[in-house]
Short mmCIF file of C-alpha atoms in Angstrom, two decimals:
data_model
loop_
_atom_site.label_atom_id
_atom_site.label_comp_id
_atom_site.label_asym_id
_atom_site.label_seq_id
_atom_site.Cartn_x
_atom_site.Cartn_y
_atom_site.Cartn_z
CA MET L 4 0.49 -0.19 -0.07
CA ARG L 5 1.03 3.47 -0.17
CA TRP L 6 -0.06 7.05 0.60
CA ARG L 7 -1.39 8.78 -2.50
CA LYS L 8 -3.26 12.61 -2.67
CA ASP L 9 -5.83 12.48 -5.56
CA ARG L 10 -8.62 14.93 -5.74
CA SER L 11 -9.72 12.77 -8.06
CA LEU L 12 -11.11 9.69 -5.90
CA PRO L 13 -14.01 10.76 -3.40
CA GLY L 14 -13.70 13.22 -0.64
CA GLY L 15 -10.82 15.08 -2.89
CA TYR L 16 -8.33 12.47 -1.13
CA GLY L 17 -6.89 9.18 -1.26
CA GLY L 18 -5.60 7.70 1.50
CA CYS L 19 -3.82 4.55 1.79
CA LEU L 20 -4.11 2.54 -1.56
CA SER L 21 -4.20 -1.06 -2.01
CA PRO L 22 -3.08 -1.77 -5.86
CA ALA L 23 -6.28 -3.64 -5.84
CA GLN L 24 -8.19 -0.52 -4.57
CA GLU L 25 -5.29 2.36 -6.59
CA HIS L 26 -6.29 0.13 -9.95
CA ALA L 27 -10.16 -0.59 -9.46
CA ALA L 28 -9.55 4.09 -9.11
CA MET L 29 -7.68 4.22 -12.50
CA ALA L 30 -10.69 1.71 -14.02
CA ALA L 31 -13.27 3.66 -12.99
CA SER L 32 -12.26 7.06 -13.57
CA SER L 33 -11.08 5.94 -17.41
CA SER L 34 -14.52 4.53 -17.73
CA VAL L 35 -16.38 8.10 -16.23
CA ALA L 36 -14.13 9.53 -19.59
CA LYS L 37 -15.07 6.66 -22.50
CA MET L 38 -18.87 8.00 -21.30
CA THR L 39 -18.58 11.39 -21.31
CA ILE L 40 -16.49 10.93 -24.42
CA ALA L 41 -19.64 8.69 -25.64
CA ASP L 42 -22.20 11.19 -24.75
CA MET L 43 -20.94 13.84 -26.51
CA THR L 44 -22.30 15.30 -30.17
CA MET L 45 -19.68 14.29 -32.64
CA ALA L 46 -19.98 18.25 -33.66
CA GLU L 47 -19.11 18.77 -30.48
CA LEU L 48 -16.48 15.65 -30.18
CA MET L 49 -14.26 17.70 -34.01
CA ARG L 50 -14.85 20.91 -32.28
CA GLU L 51 -13.41 19.87 -29.10
CA ARG L 52 -10.48 17.43 -30.51
CA PRO L 53 -9.59 18.25 -33.81
CA ALA L 54 -6.82 15.45 -33.79
CA VAL L 55 -9.56 13.22 -34.36
CA VAL L 56 -10.95 14.30 -36.85
CA PRO L 57 -9.32 10.84 -39.64
CA VAL L 58 -9.88 8.43 -37.48
CA LEU L 59 -13.95 8.86 -37.85
CA LEU L 60 -12.79 9.30 -41.46
CA ARG L 61 -10.65 6.65 -40.93
CA ARG L 62 -13.29 4.55 -40.26
CA GLY L 63 -16.10 4.95 -42.39
CA LEU L 64 -17.34 7.95 -40.64
CA ALA L 65 -19.12 10.57 -42.92
CA CYS L 66 -19.30 13.18 -39.49
CA PRO L 67 -17.35 16.02 -40.40
CA GLY L 68 -19.56 18.50 -42.75
CA CYS L 69 -22.05 16.10 -41.23
CA ALA L 70 -25.92 18.04 -40.93
CA MET L 71 -26.27 15.53 -37.65
CA ALA L 72 -23.10 16.10 -35.95
CA PRO L 73 -24.78 18.52 -33.89
CA PHE L 74 -27.05 16.72 -32.78
CA MET L 75 -26.20 13.14 -33.21
CA THR L 76 -23.63 11.08 -29.84
CA VAL L 77 -20.42 9.58 -30.44
CA ARG L 78 -22.59 6.64 -28.60
CA GLU L 79 -25.26 6.85 -32.06
CA ALA L 80 -22.76 7.66 -34.28
CA ALA L 81 -21.58 4.07 -33.81
CA GLU L 82 -24.80 1.92 -33.18
CA ALA L 83 -25.67 3.81 -36.70
CA TYR L 84 -22.54 3.57 -38.38
CA GLY L 85 -22.62 -0.47 -36.73
CA LEU L 86 -19.13 0.03 -34.62
CA GLU L 87 -18.54 -1.70 -31.89
CA LEU L 88 -18.85 1.93 -29.13
CA ASP L 89 -15.19 1.01 -27.02
CA ALA L 90 -13.22 0.37 -29.75
CA LEU L 91 -14.14 3.47 -31.62
CA LEU L 92 -13.73 4.57 -27.72
CA ASP L 93 -10.53 3.53 -27.32
CA ASP L 94 -9.84 5.06 -30.69
CA LEU L 95 -10.58 8.65 -30.47
CA ALA L 96 -9.31 8.48 -26.59
CA ALA L 97 -5.81 8.01 -27.95
CA ALA L 98 -5.73 10.21 -31.58
CA GLY L 99 -7.07 13.29 -28.46
CA SER L 100 -4.28 13.04 -26.35
CA ARG L 101 -1.62 13.60 -29.59
CA PRO L 102 -2.06 17.07 -30.62
CA ALA L 103 -3.61 18.45 -33.47
CA PRO L 104 -1.12 19.56 -36.07
CA SER L 105 -1.33 22.58 -37.00
CA LEU L 106 -2.26 23.97 -40.48
CA GLU L 107 -0.37 27.22 -39.45
CA GLY L 108 1.08 28.54 -42.62
CA THR L 109 -0.65 25.52 -44.60
CA ILE L 110 -3.71 27.71 -45.77
CA LYS L 111 -3.56 31.45 -47.84
CA CYS L 112 -6.48 33.14 -48.54
CA ASP L 113 -7.38 36.92 -50.37
CA CYS L 114 -10.65 37.05 -50.65
CA VAL L 115 -10.66 38.80 -47.27
#
């Protein structure tokens, strides 16, 4: 066991956690993150985590540019496209943890 200060645990602070308790706490926080992503609309997801757009396109989702993106959740999109939700969430979480590529200097517009 080891002492741990962890604000994500109930009450704000952890105490002595066994390895099993620590693993359970980590798994719970991971499942909360997955649940949160699953309940976001596709438009929210793409706006807040632009690095996920290539993942969506690779998996055959037409969400970028779709009129339903502001209304359909990630969970609903996975169901509509026949994708396994947990696998999609894992891919989205992995992409969301990487920084989005910079587009600075690649788009030039003289239309203003």
